[in-house]
mmCIF file of C-alpha atoms in Angstrom:
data_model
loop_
_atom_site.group_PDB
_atom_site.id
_atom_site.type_symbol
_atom_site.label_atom_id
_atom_site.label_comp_id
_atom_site.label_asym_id
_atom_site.label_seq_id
_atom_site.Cartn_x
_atom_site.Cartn_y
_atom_site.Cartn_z
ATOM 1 C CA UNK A 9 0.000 0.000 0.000
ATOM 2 C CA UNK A 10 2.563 2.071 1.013
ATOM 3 C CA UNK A 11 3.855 2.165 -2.974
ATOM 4 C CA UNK A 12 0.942 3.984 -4.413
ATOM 5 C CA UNK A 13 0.143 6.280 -1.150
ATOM 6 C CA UNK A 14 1.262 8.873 -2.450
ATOM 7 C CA UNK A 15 -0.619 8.611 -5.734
ATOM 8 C CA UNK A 16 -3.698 8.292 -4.264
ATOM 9 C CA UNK A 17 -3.642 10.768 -1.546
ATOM 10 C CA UNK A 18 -1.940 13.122 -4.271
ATOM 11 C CA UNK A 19 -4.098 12.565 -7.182
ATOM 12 C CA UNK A 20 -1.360 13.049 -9.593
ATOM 13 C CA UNK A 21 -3.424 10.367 -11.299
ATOM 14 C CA UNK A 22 -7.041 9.624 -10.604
ATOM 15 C CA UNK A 23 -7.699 6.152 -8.781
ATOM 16 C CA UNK A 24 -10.638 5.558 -9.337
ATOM 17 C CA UNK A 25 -10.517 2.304 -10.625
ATOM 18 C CA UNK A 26 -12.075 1.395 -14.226
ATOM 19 C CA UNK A 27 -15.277 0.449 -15.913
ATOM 20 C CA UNK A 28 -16.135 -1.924 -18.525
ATOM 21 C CA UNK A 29 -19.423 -1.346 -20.263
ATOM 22 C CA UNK A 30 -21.137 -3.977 -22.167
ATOM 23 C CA UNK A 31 -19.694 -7.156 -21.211
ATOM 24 C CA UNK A 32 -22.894 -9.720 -22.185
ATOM 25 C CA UNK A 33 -24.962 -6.761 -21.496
ATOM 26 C CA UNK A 34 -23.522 -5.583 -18.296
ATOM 27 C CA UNK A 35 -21.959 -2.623 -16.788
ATOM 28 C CA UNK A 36 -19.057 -3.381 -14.509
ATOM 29 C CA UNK A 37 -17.047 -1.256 -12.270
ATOM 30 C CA UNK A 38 -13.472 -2.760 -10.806
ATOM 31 C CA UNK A 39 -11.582 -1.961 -7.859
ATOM 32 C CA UNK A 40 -13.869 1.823 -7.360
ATOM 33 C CA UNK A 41 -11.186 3.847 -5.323
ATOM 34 C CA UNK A 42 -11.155 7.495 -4.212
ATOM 35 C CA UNK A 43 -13.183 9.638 -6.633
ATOM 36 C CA UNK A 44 -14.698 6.618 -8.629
ATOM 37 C CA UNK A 45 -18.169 8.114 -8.214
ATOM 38 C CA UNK A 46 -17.461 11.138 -9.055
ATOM 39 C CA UNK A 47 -15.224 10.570 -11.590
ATOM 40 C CA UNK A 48 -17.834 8.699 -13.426
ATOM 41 C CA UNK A 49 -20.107 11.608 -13.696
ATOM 42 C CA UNK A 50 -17.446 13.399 -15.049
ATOM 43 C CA UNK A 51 -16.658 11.125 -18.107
ATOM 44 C CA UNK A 52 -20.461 10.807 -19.019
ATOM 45 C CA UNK A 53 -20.922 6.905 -17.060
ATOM 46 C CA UNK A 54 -23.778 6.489 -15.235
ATOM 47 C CA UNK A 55 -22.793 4.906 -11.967
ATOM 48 C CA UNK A 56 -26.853 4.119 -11.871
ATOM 49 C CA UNK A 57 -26.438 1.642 -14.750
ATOM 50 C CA UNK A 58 -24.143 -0.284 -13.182
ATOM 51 C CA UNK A 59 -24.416 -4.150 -13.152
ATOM 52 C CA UNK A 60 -22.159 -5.194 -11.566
ATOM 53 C CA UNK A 61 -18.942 -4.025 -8.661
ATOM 54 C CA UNK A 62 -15.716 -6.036 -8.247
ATOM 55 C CA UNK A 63 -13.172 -5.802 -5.759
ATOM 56 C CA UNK A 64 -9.990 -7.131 -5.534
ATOM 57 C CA UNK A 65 -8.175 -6.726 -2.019
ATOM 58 C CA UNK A 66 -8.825 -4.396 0.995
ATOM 59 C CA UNK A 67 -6.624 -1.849 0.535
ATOM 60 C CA UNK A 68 -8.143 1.821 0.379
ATOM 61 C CA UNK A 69 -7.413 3.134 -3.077
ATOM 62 C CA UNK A 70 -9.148 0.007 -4.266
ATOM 63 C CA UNK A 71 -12.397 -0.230 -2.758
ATOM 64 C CA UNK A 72 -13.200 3.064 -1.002
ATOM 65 C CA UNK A 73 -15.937 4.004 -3.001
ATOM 66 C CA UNK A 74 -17.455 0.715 -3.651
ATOM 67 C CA UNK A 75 -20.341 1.775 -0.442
ATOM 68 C CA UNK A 76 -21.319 4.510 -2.593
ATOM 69 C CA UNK A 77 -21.817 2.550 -6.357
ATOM 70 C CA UNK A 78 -23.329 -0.142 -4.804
ATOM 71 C CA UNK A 79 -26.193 2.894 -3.555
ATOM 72 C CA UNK A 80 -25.750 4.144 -6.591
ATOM 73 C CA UNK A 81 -26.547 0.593 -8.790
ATOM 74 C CA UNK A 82 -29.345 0.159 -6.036
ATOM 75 C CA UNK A 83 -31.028 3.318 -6.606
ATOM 76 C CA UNK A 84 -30.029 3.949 -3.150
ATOM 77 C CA UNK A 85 -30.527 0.569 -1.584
ATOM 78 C CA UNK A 86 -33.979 0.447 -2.241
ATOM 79 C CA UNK A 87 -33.811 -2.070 -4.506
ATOM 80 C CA UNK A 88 -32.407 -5.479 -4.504
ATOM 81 C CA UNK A 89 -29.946 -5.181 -7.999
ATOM 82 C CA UNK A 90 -26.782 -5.933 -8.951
ATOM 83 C CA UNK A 91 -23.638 -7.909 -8.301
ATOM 84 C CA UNK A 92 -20.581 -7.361 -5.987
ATOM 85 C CA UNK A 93 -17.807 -9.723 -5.715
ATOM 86 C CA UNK A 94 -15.088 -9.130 -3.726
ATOM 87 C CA UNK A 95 -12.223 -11.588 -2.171
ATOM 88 C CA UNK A 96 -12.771 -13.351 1.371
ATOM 89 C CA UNK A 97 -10.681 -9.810 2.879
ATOM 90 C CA UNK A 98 -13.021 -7.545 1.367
ATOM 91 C CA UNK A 99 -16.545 -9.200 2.012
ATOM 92 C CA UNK A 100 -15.694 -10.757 5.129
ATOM 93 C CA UNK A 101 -12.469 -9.928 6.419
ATOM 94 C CA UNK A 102 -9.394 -11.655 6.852
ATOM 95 C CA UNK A 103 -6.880 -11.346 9.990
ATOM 96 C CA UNK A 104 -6.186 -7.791 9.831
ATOM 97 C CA UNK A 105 -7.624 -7.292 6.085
ATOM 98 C CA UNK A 106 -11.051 -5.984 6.193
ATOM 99 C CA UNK A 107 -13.620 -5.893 6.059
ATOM 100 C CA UNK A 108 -14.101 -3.348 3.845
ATOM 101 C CA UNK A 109 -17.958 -2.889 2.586
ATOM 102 C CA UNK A 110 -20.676 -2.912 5.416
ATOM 103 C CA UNK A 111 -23.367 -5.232 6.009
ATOM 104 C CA UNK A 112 -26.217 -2.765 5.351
ATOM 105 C CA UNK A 113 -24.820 -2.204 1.799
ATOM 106 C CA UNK A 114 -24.273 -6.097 1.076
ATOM 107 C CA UNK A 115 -27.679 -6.248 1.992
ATOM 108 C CA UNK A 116 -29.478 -5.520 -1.604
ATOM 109 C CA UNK A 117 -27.026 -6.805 -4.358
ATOM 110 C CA UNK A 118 -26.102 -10.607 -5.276
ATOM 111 C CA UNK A 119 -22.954 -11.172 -3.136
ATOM 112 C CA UNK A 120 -20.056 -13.336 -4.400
ATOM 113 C CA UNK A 121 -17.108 -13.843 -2.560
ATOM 114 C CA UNK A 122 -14.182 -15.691 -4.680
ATOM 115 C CA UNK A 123 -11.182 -16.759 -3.695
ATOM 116 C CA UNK A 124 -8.250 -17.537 -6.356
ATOM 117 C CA UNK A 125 -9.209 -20.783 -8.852
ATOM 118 C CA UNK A 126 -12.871 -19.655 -7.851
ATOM 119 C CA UNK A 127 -15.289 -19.281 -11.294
ATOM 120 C CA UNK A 128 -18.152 -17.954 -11.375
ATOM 121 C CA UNK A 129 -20.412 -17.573 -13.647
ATOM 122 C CA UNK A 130 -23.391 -15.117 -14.968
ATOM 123 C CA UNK A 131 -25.537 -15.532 -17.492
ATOM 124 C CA UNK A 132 -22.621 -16.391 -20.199
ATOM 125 C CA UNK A 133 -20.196 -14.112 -18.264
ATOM 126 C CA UNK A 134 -17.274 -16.698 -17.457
ATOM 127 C CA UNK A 135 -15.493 -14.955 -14.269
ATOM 128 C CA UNK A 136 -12.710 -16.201 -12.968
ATOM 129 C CA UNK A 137 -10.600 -15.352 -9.711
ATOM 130 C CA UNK A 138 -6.806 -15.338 -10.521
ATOM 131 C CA UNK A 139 -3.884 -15.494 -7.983
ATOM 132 C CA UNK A 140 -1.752 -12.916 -6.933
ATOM 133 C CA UNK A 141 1.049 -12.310 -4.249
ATOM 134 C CA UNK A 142 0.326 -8.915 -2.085
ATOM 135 C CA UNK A 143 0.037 -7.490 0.910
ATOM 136 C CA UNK A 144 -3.602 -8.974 1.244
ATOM 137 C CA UNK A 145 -3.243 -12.553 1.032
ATOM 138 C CA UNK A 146 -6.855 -12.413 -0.199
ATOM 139 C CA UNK A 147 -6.111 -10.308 -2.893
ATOM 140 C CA UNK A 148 -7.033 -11.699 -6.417
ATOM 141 C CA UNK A 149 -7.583 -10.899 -10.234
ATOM 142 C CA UNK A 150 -9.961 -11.153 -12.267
ATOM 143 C CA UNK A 151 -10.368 -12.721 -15.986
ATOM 144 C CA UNK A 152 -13.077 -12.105 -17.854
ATOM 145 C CA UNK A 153 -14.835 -13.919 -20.585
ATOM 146 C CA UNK A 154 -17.661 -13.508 -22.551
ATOM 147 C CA UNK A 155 -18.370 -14.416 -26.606
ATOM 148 C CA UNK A 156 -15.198 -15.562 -27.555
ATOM 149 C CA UNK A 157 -13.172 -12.714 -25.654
ATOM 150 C CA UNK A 158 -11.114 -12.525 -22.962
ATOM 151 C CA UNK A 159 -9.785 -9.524 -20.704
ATOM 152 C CA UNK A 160 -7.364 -10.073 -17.823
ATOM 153 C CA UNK A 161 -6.909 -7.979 -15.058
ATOM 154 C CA UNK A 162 -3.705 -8.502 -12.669
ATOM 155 C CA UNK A 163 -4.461 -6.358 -9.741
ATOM 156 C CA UNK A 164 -2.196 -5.295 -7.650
ATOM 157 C CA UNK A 165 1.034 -8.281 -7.325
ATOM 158 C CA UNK A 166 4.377 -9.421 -7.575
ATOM 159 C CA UNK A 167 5.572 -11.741 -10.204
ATOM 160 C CA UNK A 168 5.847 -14.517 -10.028
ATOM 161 C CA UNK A 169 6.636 -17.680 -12.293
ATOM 162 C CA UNK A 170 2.958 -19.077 -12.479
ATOM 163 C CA UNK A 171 1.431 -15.539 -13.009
ATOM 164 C CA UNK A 172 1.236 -16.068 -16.793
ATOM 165 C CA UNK A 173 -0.365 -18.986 -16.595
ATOM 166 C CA UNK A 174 -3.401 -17.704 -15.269
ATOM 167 C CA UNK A 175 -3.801 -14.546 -17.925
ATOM 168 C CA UNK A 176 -2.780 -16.135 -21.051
ATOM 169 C CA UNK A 177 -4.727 -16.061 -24.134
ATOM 170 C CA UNK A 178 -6.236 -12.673 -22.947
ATOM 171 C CA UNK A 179 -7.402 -10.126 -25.743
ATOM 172 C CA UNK A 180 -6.759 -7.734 -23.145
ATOM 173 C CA UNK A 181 -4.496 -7.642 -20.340
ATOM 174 C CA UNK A 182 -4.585 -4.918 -17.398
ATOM 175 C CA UNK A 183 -1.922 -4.956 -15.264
ATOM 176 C CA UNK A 184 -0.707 -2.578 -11.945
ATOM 177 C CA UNK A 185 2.097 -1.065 -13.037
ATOM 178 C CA UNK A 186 3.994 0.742 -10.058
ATOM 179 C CA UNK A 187 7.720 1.485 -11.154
ATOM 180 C CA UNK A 188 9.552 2.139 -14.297
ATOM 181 C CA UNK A 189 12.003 -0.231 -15.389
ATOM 182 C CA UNK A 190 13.469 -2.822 -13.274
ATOM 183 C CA UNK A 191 13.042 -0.605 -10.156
ATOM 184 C CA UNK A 192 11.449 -3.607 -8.125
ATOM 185 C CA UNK A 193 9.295 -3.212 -5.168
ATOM 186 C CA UNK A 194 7.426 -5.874 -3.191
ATOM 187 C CA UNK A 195 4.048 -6.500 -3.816
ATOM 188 C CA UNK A 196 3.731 -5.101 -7.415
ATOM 189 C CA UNK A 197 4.787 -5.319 -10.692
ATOM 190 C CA UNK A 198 7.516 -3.054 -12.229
ATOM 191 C CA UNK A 199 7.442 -2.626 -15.838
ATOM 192 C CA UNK A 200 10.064 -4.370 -16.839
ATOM 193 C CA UNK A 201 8.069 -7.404 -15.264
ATOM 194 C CA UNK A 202 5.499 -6.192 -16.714
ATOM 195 C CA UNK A 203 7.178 -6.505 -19.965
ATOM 196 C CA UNK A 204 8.036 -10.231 -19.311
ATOM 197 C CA UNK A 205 4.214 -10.851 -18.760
ATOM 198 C CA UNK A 206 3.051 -9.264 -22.283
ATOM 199 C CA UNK A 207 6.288 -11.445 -23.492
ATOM 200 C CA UNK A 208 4.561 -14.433 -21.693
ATOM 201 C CA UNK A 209 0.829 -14.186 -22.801
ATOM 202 C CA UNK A 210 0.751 -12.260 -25.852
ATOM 203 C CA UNK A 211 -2.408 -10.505 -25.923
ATOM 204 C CA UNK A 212 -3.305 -8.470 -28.492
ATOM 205 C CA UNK A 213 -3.507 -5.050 -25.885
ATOM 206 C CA UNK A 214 -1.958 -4.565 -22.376
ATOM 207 C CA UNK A 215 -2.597 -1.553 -20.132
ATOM 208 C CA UNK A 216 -0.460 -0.526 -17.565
ATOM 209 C CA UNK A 217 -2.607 1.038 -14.812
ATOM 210 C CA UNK A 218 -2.595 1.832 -11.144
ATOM 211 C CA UNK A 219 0.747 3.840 -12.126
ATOM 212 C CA UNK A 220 3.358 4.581 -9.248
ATOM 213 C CA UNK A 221 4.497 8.213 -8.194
ATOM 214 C CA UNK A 222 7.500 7.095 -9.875
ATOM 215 C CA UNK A 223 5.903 5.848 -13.000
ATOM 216 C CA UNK A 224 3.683 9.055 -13.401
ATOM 217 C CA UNK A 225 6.977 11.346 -13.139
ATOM 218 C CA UNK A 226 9.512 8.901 -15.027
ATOM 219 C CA UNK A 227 7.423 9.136 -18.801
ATOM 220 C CA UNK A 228 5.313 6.585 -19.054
ATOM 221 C CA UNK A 229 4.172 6.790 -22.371
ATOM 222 C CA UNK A 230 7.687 5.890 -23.069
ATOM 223 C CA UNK A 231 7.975 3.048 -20.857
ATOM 224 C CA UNK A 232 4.816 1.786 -22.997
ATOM 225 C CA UNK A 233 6.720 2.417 -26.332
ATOM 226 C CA UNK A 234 9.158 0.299 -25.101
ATOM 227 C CA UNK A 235 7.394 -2.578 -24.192
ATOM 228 C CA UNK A 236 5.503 -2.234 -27.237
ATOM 229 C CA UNK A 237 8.664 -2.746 -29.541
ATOM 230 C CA UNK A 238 10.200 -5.170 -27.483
ATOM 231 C CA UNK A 239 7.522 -7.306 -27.117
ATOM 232 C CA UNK A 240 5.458 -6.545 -30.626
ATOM 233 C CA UNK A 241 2.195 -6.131 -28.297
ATOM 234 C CA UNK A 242 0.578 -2.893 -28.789
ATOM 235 C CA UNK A 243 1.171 -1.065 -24.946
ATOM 236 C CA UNK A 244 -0.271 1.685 -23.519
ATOM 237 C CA UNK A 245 -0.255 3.557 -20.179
ATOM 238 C CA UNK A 246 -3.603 4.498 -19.008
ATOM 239 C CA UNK A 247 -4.885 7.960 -18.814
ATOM 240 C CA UNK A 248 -7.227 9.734 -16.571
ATOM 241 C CA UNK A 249 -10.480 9.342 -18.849
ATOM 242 C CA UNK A 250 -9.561 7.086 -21.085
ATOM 243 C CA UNK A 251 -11.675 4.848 -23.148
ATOM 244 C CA UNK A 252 -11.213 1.973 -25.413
ATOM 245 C CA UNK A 253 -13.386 0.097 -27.482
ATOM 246 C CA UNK A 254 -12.517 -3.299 -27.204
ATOM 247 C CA UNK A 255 -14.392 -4.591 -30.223
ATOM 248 C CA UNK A 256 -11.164 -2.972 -31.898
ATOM 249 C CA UNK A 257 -9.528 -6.278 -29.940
ATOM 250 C CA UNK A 258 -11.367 -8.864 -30.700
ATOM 251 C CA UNK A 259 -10.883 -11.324 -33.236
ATOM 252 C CA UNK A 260 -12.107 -10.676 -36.772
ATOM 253 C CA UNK A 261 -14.421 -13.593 -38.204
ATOM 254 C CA UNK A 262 -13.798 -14.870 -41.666
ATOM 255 C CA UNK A 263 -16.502 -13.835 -44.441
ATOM 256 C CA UNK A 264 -16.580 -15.246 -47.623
ATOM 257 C CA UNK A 265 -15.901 -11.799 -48.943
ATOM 258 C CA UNK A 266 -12.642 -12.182 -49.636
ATOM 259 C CA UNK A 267 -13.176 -15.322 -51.574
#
């Protein structure tokens, strides 16, 4: 936690977490940190339509605002909607970890609680709860898949040799990025790790979010470029506001149009 502190309580970058609209018809927020709320307002999301919340661990820049979407997706708990799924720290708590979203709130949506090799699934959402090594011992990622595509999200974690195992064949990988280059710190990924992973699974786009004080200062736009060329995976460091269209991802079918 103590890595991206001063990111958060800074917001040289906004934490907010990130949304993914129209996955089999749903809305999904992940890891809803400071400002996520507010910060969906602002870049024309409806935190009303949401779906769907997910929370990785039980550390504050990841799920301090998940109280106020899950109001927010219950038209202020007065009805019983939605989905939240959060690891064994953040539902229930876990030693010291947690918890982190009250009973009154977990009171209206569908509550899930995964731990790591956990799937679950909705509708024909395939989700499924991926290990990682953190502070939180709880803490997992996510994968994602739905119609023939698959997005990966890391969450906050060290590498380690069996990470890629558990995010290959993503369209889309998301990954915490904390430090530039090799500059290792426990917990989280640096991007030179980072860079090994994309080298690893080969997706067709990885993100590098959840950037580092460090990161943020140190150009990382360029650290993107050059995991892009060494790797041959398009790369990108998030922005504040950004959006993709991930149909832009996902594997072209064949027509007979170019027979």
């Amino acid at each position: 936690m103590v890595a991206d502190a001063f990111a958060t309580i800074t917001q040289r970058r906004m934490t907010g977490g990130f949304r993914i609209d129209g996955i089999d018809g749903k809305n999904l927020h992940l890891d809803p940190g400071p400002g996520a709320l507010v910060r969906s307002y602002q870049f024309g999301v409806n935190p009303l339509k949401l779906h769907g919340i997910l929370v990785s661990h039980s550390h504050t820049d990841h799920y301090s605002d998940a109280e106020v979407l899950i109001e927010a997706m219950t038209r202020g708990m007065t009805r019983k909607k939605g989905l939240v799924i959060g690891s064994q720290s953040v539902i229930n708590g876990y030693k010291q970890w947690g918890p982190c979203i009250s009973h009154y709130h977990l009171s209206k949506p569908q509550v899930e609680v995964m731990e790591a090799g956990d799937i679950l699934r909705k509708d024909d959402l395939k989700i499924t709860a991926t290990p990682t090594q953190h502070g939180d011992p709880k803490n997992i990622g996510f994968r994602l898949e739905w119609d023939g595509f698959i997005l990966s999200y890391t969450s906050d974690t060290a590498y380690f040799e069996e990470l890629q195992e558990h995010h290959r064949k993503a369209d889309v990988l998301i990954a915490s990025v904390i430090r530039p280059g090799n500059e290792k710190i426990r917990g989280h990924l640096c991007a030179d790790e980072f860079q090994q992973l994309v080298d690893e699974t080969s997706p067709k786009l990885a993100i590098m979010t959840h950037l580092g004080m460090k990161l943020i200062t140190d150009h990382p736009v360029e650290e993107a470029t050059r995991i892009s060329k060494k790797t041959g995976v398009k790369t990108i460091a998030a922005r504040d506001g950004m959006v993709i269209d991930l149909d832009n991802f996902r594997a072209k079918q064949q027509t007979l149009d170019k027979y």
